[in-house]
Amino acid sequence: MKGQSGASLHQPLTGAGKEPGSGPGQVVHRPKPPGRTKHLLTLVIILLLLWASAKQTDASFGELFGGFPEMWKLIKEMFPPRWTYFDNIVQGMLETIRMALIGTTIGAIIAIPVSIICAGNLMPNRWIYYPARFVLNLIRTVPDLLLAALFVAVFGLGPIPGILALAVFSVGLIAKLTYETLETIDQGPLEAMTAVGMNRIQLIVYGVVPQLAAQFTSYVLYAFEINVRAAAILGLVGAGGIGLYYEATLGFLEYDKTSVIILFTLVIVLIIDYVSTKLREKLL
């Protein structure tokens, strides 16, 4: 007992300073935690970035606090909501949901081949999947409101520009999430199918789709949630939906009607968000 206690006092502590697999007596020095100077320097850099951003955008706390009284006046004019206006916006909300549904469906269908082309494990040629990813990034760069304005200029006023804008946005979102998931699937079944002579289409149908179906459905539901919110404001540029009523009531300063539209939109978004979340929980 005496010898054991003496050895424990003079030998380095095992497990606390070693990596797994290191030999006896080999002490691995762990990196020291960052010092106070590093934290202080990080804080100074963040404050400098905030100050420079506020200066370049002419934002100040004075203007923020100065706008509070006007904001309070606006809120008072929005309440109580004019509930009699509710019957006028039901069709607009249904049109918004239909736009989101059609746009998401079109985008999801197009996203399937796009995601396969972008996946490095399914498309080994980098001269194909790198340009495809670049185009996908370019699509996601353009805001959906700008897309709707461009399609309105081409196709005219109505829900068609809104549907096309939502479809393009859905392609960018769903294809991005899908090809990243594709690159993490189990390669074992694919290698086994390749060994028995299956072609690429059979690999995708019998090896990729069963592993990806639940995640892909989850991404489509997520895109539908976002598209319902986005479709609600596309009417501001003439792309149909409930946004047309936003533009009309705000233009005539009828804020009590605007509050009815906001509350109705909130209820619809909460319902879709709840249902979509429950469906994703069942799938994953």
CSV table of C-alpha atoms in Angstrom, one decimal:
chain,number,residue,atom,x,y,z
A,1,MET,CA,0.0,0.0,0.0
A,2,LYS,CA,2.9,2.4,0.8
A,3,GLY,CA,4.6,1.7,-2.5
A,4,GLN,CA,1.3,2.3,-4.5
A,5,SER,CA,0.6,5.6,-2.7
A,6,GLY,CA,4.1,6.8,-3.4
A,7,ALA,CA,3.9,6.0,-7.1
A,8,SER,CA,0.6,7.8,-7.4
A,9,LEU,CA,2.2,11.0,-6.0
A,10,HIS,CA,5.2,11.1,-8.3
A,11,GLN,CA,3.8,9.7,-11.6
A,12,PRO,CA,1.8,12.0,-14.0
A,13,LEU,CA,-2.0,11.6,-13.8
A,14,THR,CA,-3.1,9.1,-16.3
A,15,GLY,CA,-6.2,9.8,-18.5
A,16,ALA,CA,-6.3,13.5,-17.5
A,17,GLY,CA,-3.4,14.6,-19.8
A,18,LYS,CA,-3.2,11.7,-22.4
A,19,GLU,CA,-4.9,11.0,-25.6
A,20,PRO,CA,-6.5,7.6,-26.1
A,21,GLY,CA,-3.9,5.1,-27.3
A,22,SER,CA,-0.9,7.0,-26.0
A,23,GLY,CA,1.8,5.0,-24.2
A,24,PRO,CA,2.5,5.0,-20.5
A,25,GLY,CA,4.4,8.0,-19.3
A,26,GLN,CA,3.7,10.0,-22.5
A,27,VAL,CA,2.0,13.2,-21.4
A,28,VAL,CA,0.1,15.1,-24.0
A,29,HIS,CA,-0.1,18.8,-23.4
A,30,ARG,CA,-3.6,20.1,-24.0
A,31,PRO,CA,-4.0,23.6,-25.4
A,32,LYS,CA,-4.6,26.3,-22.9
A,33,PRO,CA,-8.0,28.0,-22.8
A,34,PRO,CA,-8.0,31.4,-24.4
A,35,GLY,CA,-6.9,34.1,-22.1
A,36,ARG,CA,-8.7,37.3,-21.0
A,37,THR,CA,-6.8,39.4,-23.6
A,38,LYS,CA,-8.3,37.3,-26.5
A,39,HIS,CA,-11.9,37.8,-25.1
A,40,LEU,CA,-11.3,41.5,-24.7
A,41,LEU,CA,-9.9,41.8,-28.2
A,42,THR,CA,-12.9,39.9,-29.6
A,43,LEU,CA,-15.3,42.2,-27.8
A,44,VAL,CA,-13.4,45.3,-29.1
A,45,ILE,CA,-13.6,44.0,-32.7
A,46,ILE,CA,-17.3,43.3,-32.4
A,47,LEU,CA,-18.0,46.7,-31.0
A,48,LEU,CA,-16.0,48.3,-33.8
A,49,LEU,CA,-17.9,46.4,-36.4
A,50,LEU,CA,-21.2,47.5,-34.8
A,51,TRP,CA,-20.1,51.1,-34.7
A,52,ALA,CA,-18.9,51.1,-38.3
A,53,SER,CA,-22.1,49.4,-39.5
A,54,ALA,CA,-24.3,51.9,-37.6
A,55,LYS,CA,-22.3,54.9,-38.9
A,56,GLN,CA,-22.4,53.7,-42.6
A,57,THR,CA,-26.2,53.1,-42.4
A,58,ASP,CA,-26.9,56.3,-40.5
A,59,ALA,CA,-28.6,54.3,-37.7
A,60,SER,CA,-28.7,55.7,-34.2
A,61,PHE,CA,-30.4,55.1,-30.9
A,62,GLY,CA,-31.8,58.6,-31.1
A,63,GLU,CA,-33.7,57.9,-34.3
A,64,LEU,CA,-34.9,54.5,-32.8
A,65,PHE,CA,-36.3,56.0,-29.6
A,66,GLY,CA,-37.7,59.0,-31.6
A,67,GLY,CA,-39.8,56.6,-33.7
A,68,PHE,CA,-41.5,54.9,-30.8
A,69,PRO,CA,-44.3,57.6,-30.4
A,70,GLU,CA,-45.1,57.2,-34.1
A,71,MET,CA,-45.1,53.4,-33.8
A,72,TRP,CA,-47.4,53.6,-30.8
A,73,LYS,CA,-49.8,55.8,-32.9
A,74,LEU,CA,-49.8,53.3,-35.7
A,75,ILE,CA,-50.6,50.4,-33.2
A,76,LYS,CA,-53.5,52.4,-31.7
A,77,GLU,CA,-54.9,53.0,-35.2
A,78,MET,CA,-54.7,49.2,-35.9
A,79,PHE,CA,-56.9,48.4,-32.9
A,80,PRO,CA,-59.6,47.4,-32.6
A,81,PRO,CA,-59.5,45.4,-35.9
A,82,ARG,CA,-62.4,45.9,-38.3
A,83,TRP,CA,-63.7,42.3,-38.3
A,84,THR,CA,-66.3,43.0,-40.9
A,85,TYR,CA,-63.4,43.1,-43.4
A,86,PHE,CA,-62.7,39.5,-42.8
A,87,ASP,CA,-65.1,38.2,-45.5
A,88,ASN,CA,-63.2,40.2,-48.1
A,89,ILE,CA,-59.8,38.6,-47.6
A,90,VAL,CA,-60.8,34.9,-47.4
A,91,GLN,CA,-60.4,34.4,-51.1
A,92,GLY,CA,-57.1,36.2,-51.1
A,93,MET,CA,-55.7,34.0,-48.4
A,94,LEU,CA,-56.9,30.9,-50.2
A,95,GLU,CA,-55.2,32.1,-53.3
A,96,THR,CA,-52.0,32.6,-51.3
A,97,ILE,CA,-52.1,29.1,-50.0
A,98,ARG,CA,-52.7,27.7,-53.5
A,99,MET,CA,-49.8,29.7,-54.9
A,100,ALA,CA,-47.5,28.3,-52.2
A,101,LEU,CA,-48.8,24.8,-52.8
A,102,ILE,CA,-48.3,24.9,-56.6
A,103,GLY,CA,-44.9,26.8,-56.4
A,104,THR,CA,-43.5,24.3,-53.8
A,105,THR,CA,-44.7,21.3,-55.8
A,106,ILE,CA,-43.1,22.6,-59.1
A,107,GLY,CA,-39.9,23.5,-57.2
A,108,ALA,CA,-39.7,20.1,-55.5
A,109,ILE,CA,-40.0,18.2,-58.8
A,110,ILE,CA,-37.3,20.2,-60.4
A,111,ALA,CA,-35.1,20.0,-57.3
A,112,ILE,CA,-34.8,16.2,-57.6
A,113,PRO,CA,-32.6,16.0,-60.7
A,114,VAL,CA,-30.8,19.2,-59.7
A,115,SER,CA,-29.8,17.8,-56.3
A,116,ILE,CA,-28.5,14.6,-58.0
A,117,ILE,CA,-26.4,16.6,-60.4
A,118,CYS,CA,-25.0,18.6,-57.4
A,119,ALA,CA,-24.1,15.6,-55.3
A,120,GLY,CA,-20.4,14.8,-55.5
A,121,ASN,CA,-20.9,11.1,-54.7
A,122,LEU,CA,-23.5,10.5,-57.4
A,123,MET,CA,-21.9,12.8,-60.0
A,124,PRO,CA,-18.1,12.2,-59.8
A,125,ASN,CA,-17.3,14.7,-62.6
A,126,ARG,CA,-16.4,18.0,-60.8
A,127,TRP,CA,-16.9,19.9,-64.1
A,128,ILE,CA,-20.6,19.1,-63.8
A,129,TYR,CA,-21.4,19.4,-60.1
A,130,TYR,CA,-19.4,22.6,-59.4
A,131,PRO,CA,-21.1,24.7,-62.1
A,132,ALA,CA,-24.5,23.2,-61.0
A,133,ARG,CA,-23.8,24.3,-57.4
A,134,PHE,CA,-22.8,27.7,-58.6
A,135,VAL,CA,-26.1,28.1,-60.4
A,136,LEU,CA,-27.9,26.9,-57.3
A,137,ASN,CA,-26.1,29.5,-55.2
A,138,LEU,CA,-27.0,32.1,-57.8
A,139,ILE,CA,-30.7,31.2,-57.5
A,140,ARG,CA,-30.7,31.5,-53.8
A,141,THR,CA,-29.0,34.9,-54.0
A,142,VAL,CA,-32.0,36.5,-55.7
A,143,PRO,CA,-34.8,37.4,-53.2
A,144,ASP,CA,-38.2,36.0,-53.9
A,145,LEU,CA,-39.7,39.5,-53.9
A,146,LEU,CA,-37.3,40.5,-56.7
A,147,LEU,CA,-38.1,37.3,-58.6
A,148,ALA,CA,-41.8,38.1,-58.4
A,149,ALA,CA,-41.2,41.7,-59.7
A,150,LEU,CA,-39.3,40.3,-62.6
A,151,PHE,CA,-42.0,37.7,-63.5
A,152,VAL,CA,-44.7,40.4,-63.1
A,153,ALA,CA,-42.8,42.4,-65.8
A,154,VAL,CA,-42.8,39.4,-68.0
A,155,PHE,CA,-46.2,37.7,-67.4
A,156,GLY,CA,-48.2,40.6,-66.1
A,157,LEU,CA,-50.2,41.0,-62.9
A,158,GLY,CA,-51.7,37.9,-61.2
A,159,PRO,CA,-50.8,34.7,-59.3
A,160,ILE,CA,-48.7,33.2,-62.1
A,161,PRO,CA,-45.6,35.4,-61.4
A,162,GLY,CA,-46.0,34.6,-57.7
A,163,ILE,CA,-46.1,30.8,-58.4
A,164,LEU,CA,-43.0,31.0,-60.6
A,165,ALA,CA,-41.1,33.1,-58.0
A,166,LEU,CA,-42.0,30.5,-55.3
A,167,ALA,CA,-41.0,27.6,-57.6
A,168,VAL,CA,-37.6,29.1,-58.3
A,169,PHE,CA,-37.0,29.8,-54.6
A,170,SER,CA,-38.1,26.2,-53.7
A,171,VAL,CA,-35.6,24.8,-56.2
A,172,GLY,CA,-32.8,26.7,-54.6
A,173,LEU,CA,-33.8,25.7,-51.0
A,174,ILE,CA,-34.8,22.0,-51.5
A,175,ALA,CA,-32.0,21.1,-53.9
A,176,LYS,CA,-29.4,22.6,-51.5
A,177,LEU,CA,-30.7,20.7,-48.5
A,178,THR,CA,-31.2,17.5,-50.6
A,179,TYR,CA,-27.8,17.3,-52.2
A,180,GLU,CA,-26.1,17.9,-48.9
A,181,THR,CA,-28.0,14.9,-47.4
A,182,LEU,CA,-27.3,12.8,-50.5
A,183,GLU,CA,-23.5,13.2,-49.8
A,184,THR,CA,-24.0,11.7,-46.4
A,185,ILE,CA,-26.0,8.6,-47.3
A,186,ASP,CA,-24.7,5.1,-46.7
A,187,GLN,CA,-22.5,4.0,-49.6
A,188,GLY,CA,-22.6,0.3,-48.7
A,189,PRO,CA,-25.9,-0.5,-50.5
A,190,LEU,CA,-24.7,1.5,-53.6
A,191,GLU,CA,-21.4,-0.4,-53.8
A,192,ALA,CA,-23.2,-3.7,-53.4
A,193,MET,CA,-25.6,-2.8,-56.2
A,194,THR,CA,-22.8,-1.6,-58.4
A,195,ALA,CA,-21.0,-5.0,-57.8
A,196,VAL,CA,-24.0,-6.9,-59.1
A,197,GLY,CA,-24.2,-4.8,-62.3
A,198,MET,CA,-27.0,-2.3,-61.6
A,199,ASN,CA,-26.9,0.8,-63.7
A,200,ARG,CA,-27.0,4.4,-62.4
A,201,ILE,CA,-30.8,4.8,-62.6
A,202,GLN,CA,-31.3,1.5,-60.7
A,203,LEU,CA,-28.9,2.7,-58.1
A,204,ILE,CA,-30.9,5.9,-57.5
A,205,VAL,CA,-34.3,4.2,-57.5
A,206,TYR,CA,-33.3,1.2,-55.2
A,207,GLY,CA,-30.4,2.6,-53.3
A,208,VAL,CA,-30.8,6.4,-52.9
A,209,VAL,CA,-34.6,7.0,-52.8
A,210,PRO,CA,-35.3,4.6,-49.8
A,211,GLN,CA,-32.6,6.4,-47.8
A,212,LEU,CA,-33.6,9.9,-48.8
A,213,ALA,CA,-37.5,9.8,-49.0
A,214,ALA,CA,-38.2,10.9,-45.4
A,215,GLN,CA,-35.7,13.8,-45.4
A,216,PHE,CA,-36.8,15.0,-48.8
A,217,THR,CA,-40.4,15.1,-47.8
A,218,SER,CA,-39.4,17.0,-44.7
A,219,TYR,CA,-37.5,19.6,-46.8
A,220,VAL,CA,-40.6,20.0,-49.0
A,221,LEU,CA,-42.8,20.7,-46.0
A,222,TYR,CA,-40.3,23.2,-44.7
A,223,ALA,CA,-40.2,25.0,-48.1
A,224,PHE,CA,-44.0,25.0,-48.1
A,225,GLU,CA,-44.0,26.8,-44.7
A,226,ILE,CA,-41.6,29.4,-45.9
A,227,ASN,CA,-43.5,29.9,-49.2
A,228,VAL,CA,-46.8,30.6,-47.4
A,229,ARG,CA,-45.2,33.4,-45.5
A,230,ALA,CA,-43.4,34.7,-48.7
A,231,ALA,CA,-46.6,34.5,-50.8
A,232,ALA,CA,-48.3,36.7,-48.3
A,233,ILE,CA,-46.2,39.7,-49.4
A,234,LEU,CA,-45.7,38.9,-53.1
A,235,GLY,CA,-48.9,40.8,-53.8
A,236,LEU,CA,-47.0,44.0,-52.9
A,237,VAL,CA,-45.4,43.8,-56.4
A,238,GLY,CA,-48.6,42.6,-58.1
A,239,ALA,CA,-48.0,38.9,-57.9
A,240,GLY,CA,-51.5,38.0,-56.4
A,241,GLY,CA,-52.6,36.6,-53.1
A,242,ILE,CA,-53.3,38.3,-49.8
A,243,GLY,CA,-50.5,40.8,-50.5
A,244,LEU,CA,-52.8,42.8,-52.8
A,245,TYR,CA,-55.0,43.5,-49.8
A,246,TYR,CA,-52.0,44.6,-47.7
A,247,GLU,CA,-51.1,47.1,-50.4
A,248,ALA,CA,-54.6,48.4,-50.7
A,249,THR,CA,-55.3,48.9,-47.0
A,250,LEU,CA,-51.9,50.4,-46.3
A,251,GLY,CA,-52.2,52.7,-49.3
A,252,PHE,CA,-55.5,54.1,-48.0
A,253,LEU,CA,-54.2,54.2,-44.4
A,254,GLU,CA,-56.9,51.8,-43.3
A,255,TYR,CA,-54.8,50.2,-40.5
A,256,ASP,CA,-57.8,48.6,-38.8
A,257,LYS,CA,-58.3,46.5,-41.9
A,258,THR,CA,-54.6,45.8,-42.1
A,259,SER,CA,-54.6,44.4,-38.6
A,260,VAL,CA,-57.4,41.9,-39.6
A,261,ILE,CA,-55.2,40.7,-42.5
A,262,ILE,CA,-52.1,40.4,-40.2
A,263,LEU,CA,-54.1,38.4,-37.6
A,264,PHE,CA,-55.6,36.1,-40.2
A,265,THR,CA,-52.2,35.5,-41.8
A,266,LEU,CA,-50.7,34.8,-38.4
A,267,VAL,CA,-53.4,32.1,-37.6
A,268,ILE,CA,-52.9,30.4,-41.0
A,269,VAL,CA,-49.1,30.4,-40.6
A,270,LEU,CA,-49.4,29.0,-37.1
A,271,ILE,CA,-51.7,26.2,-38.2
A,272,ILE,CA,-49.5,25.3,-41.2
A,273,ASP,CA,-46.4,25.4,-39.0
A,274,TYR,CA,-48.0,23.1,-36.4
A,275,VAL,CA,-49.2,20.6,-39.0
A,276,SER,CA,-45.9,20.6,-40.8
A,277,THR,CA,-43.9,20.1,-37.6
A,278,LYS,CA,-46.0,17.1,-36.6
A,279,LEU,CA,-45.7,15.6,-40.1
A,280,ARG,CA,-41.9,16.0,-40.0
A,281,GLU,CA,-41.7,14.5,-36.6
A,282,LYS,CA,-43.5,11.4,-37.9
A,283,LEU,CA,-41.3,11.2,-40.9
A,284,LEU,CA,-37.9,11.6,-39.2
